[in-house]
Amino acid sequence: MSVKIERIKKTTIDDETIVSLKKMGNIYEICWCEHKNTKSPITKIDKNHYLVNATGEVKESNHINNRYESKAQLSQSFKRLRELINTNATNADNCRWLTLTYRDYITDTVKTYKDFEKFIKRFKYRYGNIEYINVCEPQGNGRWHFHCLIIFPTKAPFIPDSEIREIWGHGFTKTQQLNNNIDNLGAYLSAHISDVSIEEADELNIDYNESDIKEVKVIDGKTLNNPKYFIKGARLNLYPPRFRLYRTSRGIKLPEKEYLTYKEAKEKISLTEPTYSKSILLTDIDGQFNSKIILRRDITCNGYGIYYMP
């Protein structure tokens, strides 16, 4: 089943409509779907075949050769990653963003995760109990490295990069303090992982559209003399099929979700009028369903970045 996504004219939500309200740390997300497709359009028969329930036709599965070919799957993986970051990293002062690389040419992901497990045990021994969200990132040359969000229970101590490099023991490291002025930390960090400079994209022969290009004037809190240009999500093209993007410690909390009326949701988060909104129409090209989804965002200025998406 393939789905067509298109922007449509702004749609309103009635106050008595039931919506979902998801709390992710300082960020709130409201979501409403006009129609829900509760019946699966296909039934899996075996590894290579599935049944189209509407017609009774048996078809051969089109296995994914590259994660980029499954945009819906990738979108959901990174959405969950953003939600976990926003739910758990509510105070940037308590966090450190680590990059761990190899001096040797390492392409074995099983080895890399074993190396990370040893690193995090040594890190906890030195700095005490922490939580983490760890993302394995592919490079164009086939190597892998890690981006790890470390979350302390209180304000993070000063950690020289030389100490991180010693604890890691496999190559180069970079230790960064995050900026409290970033409203949506999950979106910021996931973009840092998935986007690729236009020069690297050209070097790796990654196809992209003009609409995928974004201009960046500030990197790591520093204003650039000349803006740089990145291709949104281009690094996803380098992941193998069904690769597990991230791993977390056991104490990482999931977002809280509840269902209530749109009016109750707005009152609960003290929402007035949104400053940004968009409406999207999802249509199954095979004609089995169509559904209208409204997405809106609002940022309050009370010291917390509150995003809301009906």
PDB file of N, CA and C in Angstrom, residues 227-264:
ATOM      1  N   PRO A 227      26.466  31.464   5.182  1.00  0.00           N
ATOM      2  CA  PRO A 227      25.563  30.346   5.484  1.00  0.00           C
ATOM      3  C   PRO A 227      25.998  29.062   4.774  1.00  0.00           C
ATOM      4  N   LYS A 228      25.654  27.915   5.396  1.00  0.00           N
ATOM      5  CA  LYS A 228      25.906  26.625   4.770  1.00  0.00           C
ATOM      6  C   LYS A 228      24.568  26.029   4.344  1.00  0.00           C
ATOM      7  N   TYR A 229      24.624  25.113   3.391  1.00  0.00           N
ATOM      8  CA  TYR A 229      23.399  24.522   2.869  1.00  0.00           C
ATOM      9  C   TYR A 229      23.429  23.016   3.093  1.00  0.00           C
ATOM     10  N   PHE A 230      22.299  22.500   3.615  1.00  0.00           N
ATOM     11  CA  PHE A 230      22.185  21.087   3.949  1.00  0.00           C
ATOM     12  C   PHE A 230      20.982  20.478   3.230  1.00  0.00           C
ATOM     13  N   ILE A 231      21.070  19.163   3.004  1.00  0.00           N
ATOM     14  CA  ILE A 231      19.959  18.407   2.429  1.00  0.00           C
ATOM     15  C   ILE A 231      19.249  17.695   3.569  1.00  0.00           C
ATOM     16  N   LYS A 232      17.991  18.015   3.790  1.00  0.00           N
ATOM     17  CA  LYS A 232      17.222  17.444   4.893  1.00  0.00           C
ATOM     18  C   LYS A 232      17.053  15.934   4.714  1.00  0.00           C
ATOM     19  N   GLY A 233      17.445  15.169   5.735  1.00  0.00           N
ATOM     20  CA  GLY A 233      17.234  13.726   5.751  1.00  0.00           C
ATOM     21  C   GLY A 233      18.093  12.920   4.809  1.00  0.00           C
ATOM     22  N   ALA A 234      19.099  13.537   4.185  1.00  0.00           N
ATOM     23  CA  ALA A 234      19.886  12.822   3.172  1.00  0.00           C
ATOM     24  C   ALA A 234      20.685  11.654   3.750  1.00  0.00           C
ATOM     25  N   ARG A 235      21.097  11.743   5.024  1.00  0.00           N
ATOM     26  CA  ARG A 235      21.912  10.673   5.593  1.00  0.00           C
ATOM     27  C   ARG A 235      21.114   9.380   5.749  1.00  0.00           C
ATOM     28  N   LEU A 236      19.797   9.465   5.739  1.00  0.00           N
ATOM     29  CA  LEU A 236      18.979   8.267   5.864  1.00  0.00           C
ATOM     30  C   LEU A 236      19.231   7.307   4.710  1.00  0.00           C
ATOM     31  N   ASN A 237      19.722   7.841   3.601  1.00  0.00           N
ATOM     32  CA  ASN A 237      20.027   7.022   2.431  1.00  0.00           C
ATOM     33  C   ASN A 237      21.177   6.054   2.687  1.00  0.00           C
ATOM     34  N   LEU A 238      21.957   6.299   3.758  1.00  0.00           N
ATOM     35  CA  LEU A 238      23.132   5.489   4.040  1.00  0.00           C
ATOM     36  C   LEU A 238      22.855   4.345   5.012  1.00  0.00           C
ATOM     37  N   TYR A 239      21.668   4.326   5.629  1.00  0.00           N
ATOM     38  CA  TYR A 239      21.344   3.269   6.581  1.00  0.00           C
ATOM     39  C   TYR A 239      20.937   1.985   5.856  1.00  0.00           C
ATOM     40  N   PRO A 240      21.358   0.817   6.364  1.00  0.00           N
ATOM     41  CA  PRO A 240      20.896  -0.449   5.791  1.00  0.00           C
ATOM     42  C   PRO A 240      19.428  -0.697   6.164  1.00  0.00           C
ATOM     43  N   PRO A 241      18.760  -1.627   5.463  1.00  0.00           N
ATOM     44  CA  PRO A 241      17.343  -1.915   5.762  1.00  0.00           C
ATOM     45  C   PRO A 241      17.144  -2.380   7.193  1.00  0.00           C
ATOM     46  N   ARG A 242      16.048  -1.895   7.801  1.00  0.00           N
ATOM     47  CA  ARG A 242      15.599  -2.329   9.123  1.00  0.00           C
ATOM     48  C   ARG A 242      16.668  -2.156  10.214  1.00  0.00           C
ATOM     49  N   PHE A 243      17.512  -1.165  10.033  1.00  0.00           N
ATOM     50  CA  PHE A 243      18.553  -0.902  11.033  1.00  0.00           C
ATOM     51  C   PHE A 243      17.955  -0.187  12.233  1.00  0.00           C
ATOM     52  N   ARG A 244      18.373  -0.579  13.415  1.00  0.00           N
ATOM     53  CA  ARG A 244      17.880   0.050  14.634  1.00  0.00           C
ATOM     54  C   ARG A 244      18.629   1.354  14.846  1.00  0.00           C
ATOM     55  N   LEU A 245      17.922   2.469  14.688  1.00  0.00           N
ATOM     56  CA  LEU A 245      18.557   3.784  14.696  1.00  0.00           C
ATOM     57  C   LEU A 245      19.152   4.147  16.048  1.00  0.00           C
ATOM     58  N   TYR A 246      18.465   3.807  17.132  1.00  0.00           N
ATOM     59  CA  TYR A 246      18.905   4.275  18.448  1.00  0.00           C
ATOM     60  C   TYR A 246      18.629   3.228  19.512  1.00  0.00           C
ATOM     61  N   ARG A 247      19.327   3.373  20.618  1.00  0.00           N
ATOM     62  CA  ARG A 247      19.108   2.566  21.819  1.00  0.00           C
ATOM     63  C   ARG A 247      19.090   3.502  23.019  1.00  0.00           C
ATOM     64  N   THR A 248      18.403   3.092  24.069  1.00  0.00           N
ATOM     65  CA  THR A 248      18.263   3.958  25.242  1.00  0.00           C
ATOM     66  C   THR A 248      18.534   3.168  26.522  1.00  0.00           C
ATOM     67  N   SER A 249      18.812   3.904  27.590  1.00  0.00           N
ATOM     68  CA  SER A 249      18.925   3.279  28.910  1.00  0.00           C
ATOM     69  C   SER A 249      17.527   2.966  29.429  1.00  0.00           C
ATOM     70  N   ARG A 250      17.455   2.124  30.442  1.00  0.00           N
ATOM     71  CA  ARG A 250      16.154   1.651  30.937  1.00  0.00           C
ATOM     72  C   ARG A 250      15.307   2.752  31.562  1.00  0.00           C
ATOM     73  N   GLY A 251      15.978   3.784  32.090  1.00  0.00           N
ATOM     74  CA  GLY A 251      15.235   4.835  32.780  1.00  0.00           C
ATOM     75  C   GLY A 251      14.632   5.891  31.870  1.00  0.00           C
ATOM     76  N   ILE A 252      14.849   5.791  30.566  1.00  0.00           N
ATOM     77  CA  ILE A 252      14.284   6.775  29.633  1.00  0.00           C
ATOM     78  C   ILE A 252      12.763   6.634  29.615  1.00  0.00           C
ATOM     79  N   LYS A 253      12.071   7.757  29.826  1.00  0.00           N
ATOM     80  CA  LYS A 253      10.608   7.753  29.929  1.00  0.00           C
ATOM     81  C   LYS A 253       9.948   7.941  28.564  1.00  0.00           C
ATOM     82  N   LEU A 254       8.779   7.340  28.410  1.00  0.00           N
ATOM     83  CA  LEU A 254       7.988   7.500  27.201  1.00  0.00           C
ATOM     84  C   LEU A 254       7.051   8.696  27.340  1.00  0.00           C
ATOM     85  N   PRO A 255       6.614   9.298  26.237  1.00  0.00           N
ATOM     86  CA  PRO A 255       5.648  10.402  26.323  1.00  0.00           C
ATOM     87  C   PRO A 255       4.343   9.941  26.972  1.00  0.00           C
ATOM     88  N   GLU A 256       3.644  10.865  27.617  1.00  0.00           N
ATOM     89  CA  GLU A 256       2.339  10.579  28.207  1.00  0.00           C
ATOM     90  C   GLU A 256       1.249  10.979  27.221  1.00  0.00           C
ATOM     91  N   LYS A 257       0.277  10.102  27.008  1.00  0.00           N
ATOM     92  CA  LYS A 257      -0.759  10.359  26.007  1.00  0.00           C
ATOM     93  C   LYS A 257      -2.146  10.130  26.592  1.00  0.00           C
ATOM     94  N   GLU A 258      -3.062  11.026  26.279  1.00  0.00           N
ATOM     95  CA  GLU A 258      -4.446  10.883  26.720  1.00  0.00           C
ATOM     96  C   GLU A 258      -5.390  11.389  25.644  1.00  0.00           C
ATOM     97  N   TYR A 259      -6.668  10.994  25.750  1.00  0.00           N
ATOM     98  CA  TYR A 259      -7.683  11.420  24.789  1.00  0.00           C
ATOM     99  C   TYR A 259      -8.731  12.274  25.498  1.00  0.00           C
ATOM    100  N   LEU A 260      -9.064  13.405  24.916  1.00  0.00           N
ATOM    101  CA  LEU A 260     -10.036  14.332  25.482  1.00  0.00           C
ATOM    102  C   LEU A 260     -10.558  15.231  24.367  1.00  0.00           C
ATOM    103  N   THR A 261     -11.499  16.105  24.687  1.00  0.00           N
ATOM    104  CA  THR A 261     -12.024  16.985  23.648  1.00  0.00           C
ATOM    105  C   THR A 261     -10.994  18.055  23.308  1.00  0.00           C
ATOM    106  N   TYR A 262     -11.143  18.607  22.132  1.00  0.00           N
ATOM    107  CA  TYR A 262     -10.220  19.651  21.689  1.00  0.00           C
ATOM    108  C   TYR A 262     -10.262  20.844  22.650  1.00  0.00           C
ATOM    109  N   LYS A 263     -11.463  21.175  23.125  1.00  0.00           N
ATOM    110  CA  LYS A 263     -11.604  22.285  24.069  1.00  0.00           C
ATOM    111  C   LYS A 263     -10.855  21.986  25.364  1.00  0.00           C
ATOM    112  N   GLU A 264     -11.011  20.757  25.884  1.00  0.00           N
ATOM    113  CA  GLU A 264     -10.331  20.381  27.126  1.00  0.00           C
ATOM    114  C   GLU A 264      -8.809  20.388  26.948  1.00  0.00           C
TER     115      GLU A 264
END
